[in-house]
mmCIF file of C-alpha atoms in Angstrom:
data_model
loop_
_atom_site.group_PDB
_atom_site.id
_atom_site.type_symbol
_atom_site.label_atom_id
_atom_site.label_comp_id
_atom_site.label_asym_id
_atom_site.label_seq_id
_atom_site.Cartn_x
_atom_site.Cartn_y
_atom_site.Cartn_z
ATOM 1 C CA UNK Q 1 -7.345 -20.350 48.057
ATOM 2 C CA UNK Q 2 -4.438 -18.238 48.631
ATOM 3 C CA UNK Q 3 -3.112 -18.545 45.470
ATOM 4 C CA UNK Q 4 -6.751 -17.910 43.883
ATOM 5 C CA UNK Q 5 -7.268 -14.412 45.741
ATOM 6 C CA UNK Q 6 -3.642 -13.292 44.844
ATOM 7 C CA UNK Q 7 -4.269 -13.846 40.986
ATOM 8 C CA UNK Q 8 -7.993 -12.167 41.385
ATOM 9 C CA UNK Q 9 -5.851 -8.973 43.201
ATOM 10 C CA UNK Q 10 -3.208 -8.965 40.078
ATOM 11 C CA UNK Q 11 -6.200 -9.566 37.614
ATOM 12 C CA UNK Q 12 -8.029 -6.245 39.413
ATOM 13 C CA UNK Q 13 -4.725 -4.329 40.680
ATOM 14 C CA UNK Q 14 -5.174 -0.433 39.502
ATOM 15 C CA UNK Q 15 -2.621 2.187 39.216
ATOM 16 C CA UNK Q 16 -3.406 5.314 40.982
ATOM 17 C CA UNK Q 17 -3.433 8.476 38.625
ATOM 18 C CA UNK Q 18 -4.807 11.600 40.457
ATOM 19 C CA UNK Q 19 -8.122 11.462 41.763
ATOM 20 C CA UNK Q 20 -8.549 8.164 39.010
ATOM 21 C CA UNK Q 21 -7.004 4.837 38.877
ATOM 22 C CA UNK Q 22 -5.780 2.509 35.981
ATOM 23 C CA UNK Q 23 -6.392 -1.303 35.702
ATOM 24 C CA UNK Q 24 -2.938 -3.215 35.312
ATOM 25 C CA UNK Q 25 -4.774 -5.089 32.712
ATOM 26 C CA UNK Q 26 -5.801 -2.282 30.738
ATOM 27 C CA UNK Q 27 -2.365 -1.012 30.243
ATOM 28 C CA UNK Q 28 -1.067 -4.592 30.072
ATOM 29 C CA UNK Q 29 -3.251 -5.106 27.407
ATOM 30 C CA UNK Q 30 -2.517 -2.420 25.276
ATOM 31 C CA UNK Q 31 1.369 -2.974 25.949
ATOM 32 C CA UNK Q 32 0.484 -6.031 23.802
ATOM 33 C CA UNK Q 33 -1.735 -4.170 21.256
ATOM 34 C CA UNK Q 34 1.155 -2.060 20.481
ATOM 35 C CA UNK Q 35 3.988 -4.815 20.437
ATOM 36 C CA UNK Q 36 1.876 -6.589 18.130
ATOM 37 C CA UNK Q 37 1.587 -3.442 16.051
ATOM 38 C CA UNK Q 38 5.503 -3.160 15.606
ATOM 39 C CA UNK Q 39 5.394 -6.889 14.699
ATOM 40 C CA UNK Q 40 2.468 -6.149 11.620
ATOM 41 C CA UNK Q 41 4.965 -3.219 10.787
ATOM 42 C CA UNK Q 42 7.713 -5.433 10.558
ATOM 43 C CA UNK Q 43 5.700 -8.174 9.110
ATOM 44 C CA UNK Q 44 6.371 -10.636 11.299
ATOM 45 C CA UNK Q 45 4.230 -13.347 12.349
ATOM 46 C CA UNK Q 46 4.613 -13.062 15.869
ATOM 47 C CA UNK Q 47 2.369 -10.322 15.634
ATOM 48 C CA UNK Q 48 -0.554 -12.594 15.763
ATOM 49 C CA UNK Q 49 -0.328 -14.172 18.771
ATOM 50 C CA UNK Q 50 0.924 -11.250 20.638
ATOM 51 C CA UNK Q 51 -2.045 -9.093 19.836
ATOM 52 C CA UNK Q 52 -4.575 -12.033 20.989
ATOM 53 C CA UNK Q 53 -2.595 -12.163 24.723
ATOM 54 C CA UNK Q 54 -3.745 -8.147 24.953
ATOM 55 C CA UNK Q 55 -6.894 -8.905 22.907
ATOM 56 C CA UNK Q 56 -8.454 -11.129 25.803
ATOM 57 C CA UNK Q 57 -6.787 -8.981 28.673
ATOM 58 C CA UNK Q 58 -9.059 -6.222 27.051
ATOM 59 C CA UNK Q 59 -12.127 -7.910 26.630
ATOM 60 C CA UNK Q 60 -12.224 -7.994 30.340
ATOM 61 C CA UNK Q 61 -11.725 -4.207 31.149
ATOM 62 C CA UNK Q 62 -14.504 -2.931 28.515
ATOM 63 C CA UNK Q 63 -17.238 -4.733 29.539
ATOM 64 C CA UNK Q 64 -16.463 -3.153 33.115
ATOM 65 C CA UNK Q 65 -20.115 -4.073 34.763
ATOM 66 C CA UNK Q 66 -19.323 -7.671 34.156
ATOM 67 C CA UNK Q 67 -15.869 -8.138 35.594
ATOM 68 C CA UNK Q 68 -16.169 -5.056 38.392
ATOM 69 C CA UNK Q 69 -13.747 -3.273 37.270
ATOM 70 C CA UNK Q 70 -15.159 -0.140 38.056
ATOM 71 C CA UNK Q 71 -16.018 1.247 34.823
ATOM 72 C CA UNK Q 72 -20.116 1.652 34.559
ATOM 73 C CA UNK Q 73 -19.622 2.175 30.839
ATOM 74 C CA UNK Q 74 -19.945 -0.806 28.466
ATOM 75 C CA UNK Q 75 -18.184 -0.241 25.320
ATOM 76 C CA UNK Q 76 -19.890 -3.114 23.561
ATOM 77 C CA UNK Q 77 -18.332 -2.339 20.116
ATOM 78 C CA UNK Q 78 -14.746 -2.023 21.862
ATOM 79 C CA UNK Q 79 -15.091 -5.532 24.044
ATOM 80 C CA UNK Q 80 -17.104 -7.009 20.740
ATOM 81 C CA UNK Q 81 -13.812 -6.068 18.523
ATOM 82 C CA UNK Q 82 -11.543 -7.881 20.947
ATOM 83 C CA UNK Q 83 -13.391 -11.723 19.864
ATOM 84 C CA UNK Q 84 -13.209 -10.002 16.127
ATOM 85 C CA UNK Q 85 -9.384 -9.497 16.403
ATOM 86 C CA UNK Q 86 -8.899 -12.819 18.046
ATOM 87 C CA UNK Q 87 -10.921 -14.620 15.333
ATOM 88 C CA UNK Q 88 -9.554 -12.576 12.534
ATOM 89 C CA UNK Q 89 -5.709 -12.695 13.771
ATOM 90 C CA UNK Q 90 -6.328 -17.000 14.081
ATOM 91 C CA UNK Q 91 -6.873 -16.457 10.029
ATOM 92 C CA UNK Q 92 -4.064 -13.371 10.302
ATOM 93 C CA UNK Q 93 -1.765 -15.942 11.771
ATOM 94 C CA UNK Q 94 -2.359 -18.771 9.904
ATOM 95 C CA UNK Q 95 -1.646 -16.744 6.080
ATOM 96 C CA UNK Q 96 1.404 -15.104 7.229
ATOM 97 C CA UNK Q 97 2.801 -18.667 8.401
ATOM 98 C CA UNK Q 98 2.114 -20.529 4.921
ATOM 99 C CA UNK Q 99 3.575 -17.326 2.865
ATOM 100 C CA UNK Q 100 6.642 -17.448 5.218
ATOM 101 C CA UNK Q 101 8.873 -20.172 3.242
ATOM 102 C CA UNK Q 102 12.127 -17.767 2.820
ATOM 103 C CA UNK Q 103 13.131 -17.866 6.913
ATOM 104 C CA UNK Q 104 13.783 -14.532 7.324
ATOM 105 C CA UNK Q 105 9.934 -14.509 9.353
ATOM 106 C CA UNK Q 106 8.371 -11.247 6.943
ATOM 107 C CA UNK Q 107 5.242 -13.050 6.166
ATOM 108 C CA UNK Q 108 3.379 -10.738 3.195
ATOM 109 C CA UNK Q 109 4.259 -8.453 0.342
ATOM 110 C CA UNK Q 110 1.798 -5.673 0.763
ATOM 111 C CA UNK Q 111 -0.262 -4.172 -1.891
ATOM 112 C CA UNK Q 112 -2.558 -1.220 -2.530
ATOM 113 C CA UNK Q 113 -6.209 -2.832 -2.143
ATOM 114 C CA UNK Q 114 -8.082 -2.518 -5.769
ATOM 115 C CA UNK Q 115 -10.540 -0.130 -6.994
ATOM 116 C CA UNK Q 116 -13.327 -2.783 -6.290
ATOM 117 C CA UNK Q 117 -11.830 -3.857 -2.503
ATOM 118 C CA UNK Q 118 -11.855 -0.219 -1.684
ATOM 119 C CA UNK Q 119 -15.132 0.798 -2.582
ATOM 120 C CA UNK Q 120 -16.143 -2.563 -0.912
ATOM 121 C CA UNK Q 121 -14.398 -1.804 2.026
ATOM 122 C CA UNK Q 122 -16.544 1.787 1.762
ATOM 123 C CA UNK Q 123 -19.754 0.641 1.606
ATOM 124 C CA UNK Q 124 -18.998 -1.644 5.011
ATOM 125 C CA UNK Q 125 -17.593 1.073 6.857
ATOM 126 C CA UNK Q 126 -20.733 2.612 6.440
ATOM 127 C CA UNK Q 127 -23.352 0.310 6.046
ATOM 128 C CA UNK Q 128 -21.848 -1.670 8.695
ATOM 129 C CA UNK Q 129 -22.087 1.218 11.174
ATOM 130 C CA UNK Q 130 -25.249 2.169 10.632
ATOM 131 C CA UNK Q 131 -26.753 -1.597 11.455
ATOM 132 C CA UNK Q 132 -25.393 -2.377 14.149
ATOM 133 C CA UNK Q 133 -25.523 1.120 16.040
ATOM 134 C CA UNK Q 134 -29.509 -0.026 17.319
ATOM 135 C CA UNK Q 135 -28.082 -3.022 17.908
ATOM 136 C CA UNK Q 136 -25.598 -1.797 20.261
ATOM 137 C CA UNK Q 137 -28.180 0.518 21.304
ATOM 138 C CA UNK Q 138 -30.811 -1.812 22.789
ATOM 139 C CA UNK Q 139 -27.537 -4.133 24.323
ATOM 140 C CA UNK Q 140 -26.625 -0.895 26.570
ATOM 141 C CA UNK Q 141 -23.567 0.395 24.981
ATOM 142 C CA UNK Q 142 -22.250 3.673 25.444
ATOM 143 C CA UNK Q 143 -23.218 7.094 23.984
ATOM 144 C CA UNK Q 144 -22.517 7.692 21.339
ATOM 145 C CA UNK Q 145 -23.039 4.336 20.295
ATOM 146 C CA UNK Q 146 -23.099 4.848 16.046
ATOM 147 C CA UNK Q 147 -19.164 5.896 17.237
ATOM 148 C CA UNK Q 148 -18.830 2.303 19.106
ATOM 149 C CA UNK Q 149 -20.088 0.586 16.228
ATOM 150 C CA UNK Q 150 -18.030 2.699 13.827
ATOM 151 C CA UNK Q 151 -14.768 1.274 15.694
ATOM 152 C CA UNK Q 152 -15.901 -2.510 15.412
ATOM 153 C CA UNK Q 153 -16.561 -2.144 12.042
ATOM 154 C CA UNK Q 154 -13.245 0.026 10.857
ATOM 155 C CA UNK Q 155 -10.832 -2.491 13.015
ATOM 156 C CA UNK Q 156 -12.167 -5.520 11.563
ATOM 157 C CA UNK Q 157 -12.382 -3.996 8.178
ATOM 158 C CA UNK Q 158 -8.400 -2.600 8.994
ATOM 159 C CA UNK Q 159 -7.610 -6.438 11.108
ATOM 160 C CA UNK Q 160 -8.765 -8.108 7.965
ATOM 161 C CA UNK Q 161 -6.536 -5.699 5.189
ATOM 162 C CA UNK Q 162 -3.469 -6.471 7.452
ATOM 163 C CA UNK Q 163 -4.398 -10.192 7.171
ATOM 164 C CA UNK Q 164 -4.481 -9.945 3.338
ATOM 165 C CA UNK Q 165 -1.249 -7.102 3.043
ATOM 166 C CA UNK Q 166 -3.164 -4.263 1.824
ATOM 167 C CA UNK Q 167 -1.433 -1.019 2.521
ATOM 168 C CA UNK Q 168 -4.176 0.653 2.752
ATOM 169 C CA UNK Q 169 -4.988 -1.116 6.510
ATOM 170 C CA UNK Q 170 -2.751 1.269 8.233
ATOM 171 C CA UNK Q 171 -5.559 3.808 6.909
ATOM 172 C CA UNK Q 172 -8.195 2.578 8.209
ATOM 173 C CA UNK Q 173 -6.713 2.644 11.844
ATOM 174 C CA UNK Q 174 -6.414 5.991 11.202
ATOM 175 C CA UNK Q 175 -9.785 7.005 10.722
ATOM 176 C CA UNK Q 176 -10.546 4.293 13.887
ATOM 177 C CA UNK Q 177 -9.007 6.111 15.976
ATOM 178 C CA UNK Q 178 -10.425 9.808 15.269
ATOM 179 C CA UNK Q 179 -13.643 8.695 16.448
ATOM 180 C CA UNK Q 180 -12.977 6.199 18.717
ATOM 181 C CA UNK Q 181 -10.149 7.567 21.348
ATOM 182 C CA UNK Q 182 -12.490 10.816 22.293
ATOM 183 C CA UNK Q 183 -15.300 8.196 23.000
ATOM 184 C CA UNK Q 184 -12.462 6.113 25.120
ATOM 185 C CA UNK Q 185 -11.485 9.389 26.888
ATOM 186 C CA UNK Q 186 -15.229 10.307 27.811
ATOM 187 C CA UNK Q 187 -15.997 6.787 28.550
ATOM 188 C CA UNK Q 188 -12.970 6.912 30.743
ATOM 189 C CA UNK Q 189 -10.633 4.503 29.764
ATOM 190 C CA UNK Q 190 -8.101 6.508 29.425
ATOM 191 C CA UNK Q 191 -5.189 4.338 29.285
ATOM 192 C CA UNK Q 192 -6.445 2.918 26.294
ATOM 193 C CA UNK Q 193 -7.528 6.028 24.850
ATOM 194 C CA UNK Q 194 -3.914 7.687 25.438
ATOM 195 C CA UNK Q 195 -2.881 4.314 23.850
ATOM 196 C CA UNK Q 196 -5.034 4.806 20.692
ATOM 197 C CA UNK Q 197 -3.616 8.416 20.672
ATOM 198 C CA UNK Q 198 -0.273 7.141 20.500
ATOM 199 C CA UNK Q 199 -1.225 4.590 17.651
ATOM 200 C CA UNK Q 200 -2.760 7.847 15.601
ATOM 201 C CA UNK Q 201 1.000 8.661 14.594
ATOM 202 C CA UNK Q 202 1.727 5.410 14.351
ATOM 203 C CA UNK Q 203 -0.194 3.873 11.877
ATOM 204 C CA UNK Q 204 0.690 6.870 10.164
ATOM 205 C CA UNK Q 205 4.459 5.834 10.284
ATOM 206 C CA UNK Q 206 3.257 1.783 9.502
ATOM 207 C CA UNK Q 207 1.870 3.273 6.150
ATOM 208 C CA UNK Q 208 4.229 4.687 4.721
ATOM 209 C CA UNK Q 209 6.785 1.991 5.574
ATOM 210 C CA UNK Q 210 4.717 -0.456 3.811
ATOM 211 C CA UNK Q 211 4.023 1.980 0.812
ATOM 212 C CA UNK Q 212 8.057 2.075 0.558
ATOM 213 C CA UNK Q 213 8.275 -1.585 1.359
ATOM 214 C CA UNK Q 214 5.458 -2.661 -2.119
ATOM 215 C CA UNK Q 215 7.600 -0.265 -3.890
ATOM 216 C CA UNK Q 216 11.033 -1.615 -3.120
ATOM 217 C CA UNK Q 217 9.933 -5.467 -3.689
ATOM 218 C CA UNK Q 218 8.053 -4.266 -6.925
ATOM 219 C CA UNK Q 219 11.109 -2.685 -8.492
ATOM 220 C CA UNK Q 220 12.952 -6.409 -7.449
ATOM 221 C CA UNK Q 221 10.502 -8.467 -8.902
ATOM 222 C CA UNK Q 222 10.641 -6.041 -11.943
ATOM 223 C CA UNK Q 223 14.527 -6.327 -12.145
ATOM 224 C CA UNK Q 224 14.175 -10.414 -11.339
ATOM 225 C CA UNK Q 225 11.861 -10.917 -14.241
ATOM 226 C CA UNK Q 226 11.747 -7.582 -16.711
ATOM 227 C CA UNK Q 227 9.266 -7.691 -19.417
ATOM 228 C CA UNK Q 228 9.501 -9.723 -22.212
ATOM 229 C CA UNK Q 229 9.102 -6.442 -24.435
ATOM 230 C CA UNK Q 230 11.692 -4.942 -23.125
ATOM 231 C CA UNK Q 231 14.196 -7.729 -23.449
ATOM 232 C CA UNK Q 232 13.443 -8.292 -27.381
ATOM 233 C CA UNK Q 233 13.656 -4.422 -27.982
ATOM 234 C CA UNK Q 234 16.874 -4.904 -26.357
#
């Protein structure tokens, strides 16, 4: 029993921060999010199973009425995004592994997502948001709940484009977190919304590395095999 109500007290350990307090967990959690992060940057597939560790240390902390963790607020879209990363990064995981064959661990070549997979991903964004904001509604999530359901949808549109090496992923965790770290801040969890800040210029820094990265391996593959024009005219 001992042993039981020490892990409870690590599991609900906070940090005090003025007049507020932090969960361990939530900070934990995010710790992961963003080693994970410098794994998809790196394209390793690592990545994966580091970001479902902080995935299911986070589901706990945003449905706060549930586990007592002293948050009223239920961010249903943010706790509902945590079993969407975990499913999607199982898939995630399981692509980068069978395109690794060349041992060096980089998993994916990226790409730039078509004309068609970008208005596709578009019309989700949106459409997406827009159904399942009543939803969220009626389940008690918190206001403003079309900006919940707005960060469900874009980070398992953006989970999914890293799963498949579009560039363009990085992108959509942009415009994630523009709506969703003021909700986090007035919802107050701010570790997770300084967190998100953080991951603003981030992703920012991810995109262009990939961008150089599909241009570098394109100009290999180009040199490797040139076209068979070219080598006639020659």
């Amino acid at each position: 029993m001992e042993s039981l109500r020490w892990l409870i007290d690590i599991f609900n350990a906070n940090i005090p921060v003025g007049n507020s307090s932090l969960l361990v967990r939530e900070v934990v959690g995010n710790i992961f999010g963003l080693a994970s992060a410098v794994g998809g940057m790196r394209r390793k597939v690592w990545a994966w199973p580091v970001g479902i560790v902080g995935n299911l240390l986070l589901l706990t902390v945003f449905v706060g009425s549930v586990f007592d963790t002293g948050h009223a607020a239920n961010l249903l879209g943010q706790a509902g995004r945590q079993i969407m990363f975990i499913a999607v990064s199982v898939y995630g995981y399981r692509r980068w592994k069978q395109a690794s064959g060349d041992g060096t661990g980089t998993a994916v070549s990226p790409r730039w997502a078509t004309g068609r997979e970008r208005w596709t991903l578009g019309v989700i964004m949106i459409v997406g948001t827009i159904a399942l904001t009543p939803l969220f509604r009626i389940l008690g999530s918190y206001e403003p709940v079309w900006a919940d359901a707005w960060t469900f949808v874009g980070s398992l549109l953006a989970t999914w484009g890293m799963a498949k090496g579009w560039v363009e992923f990085w992108l959509l965790w942009v415009i994630v977190d523009v709506v969703g770290v003021p909700l986090l801040f007035s919802a107050g969890y701010y570790a997770s919304a300084f967190m998100y800040l953080f991951y603003g210029g981030f992703t920012l820094a991810g995109f262009f590395i990939w961008w150089r990265a599909r241009n570098r391996e394109q100009a290999l593959v180009e040199t490797a095999m040139p076209d068979p024009i070219t080598r006639t005219s020659a």
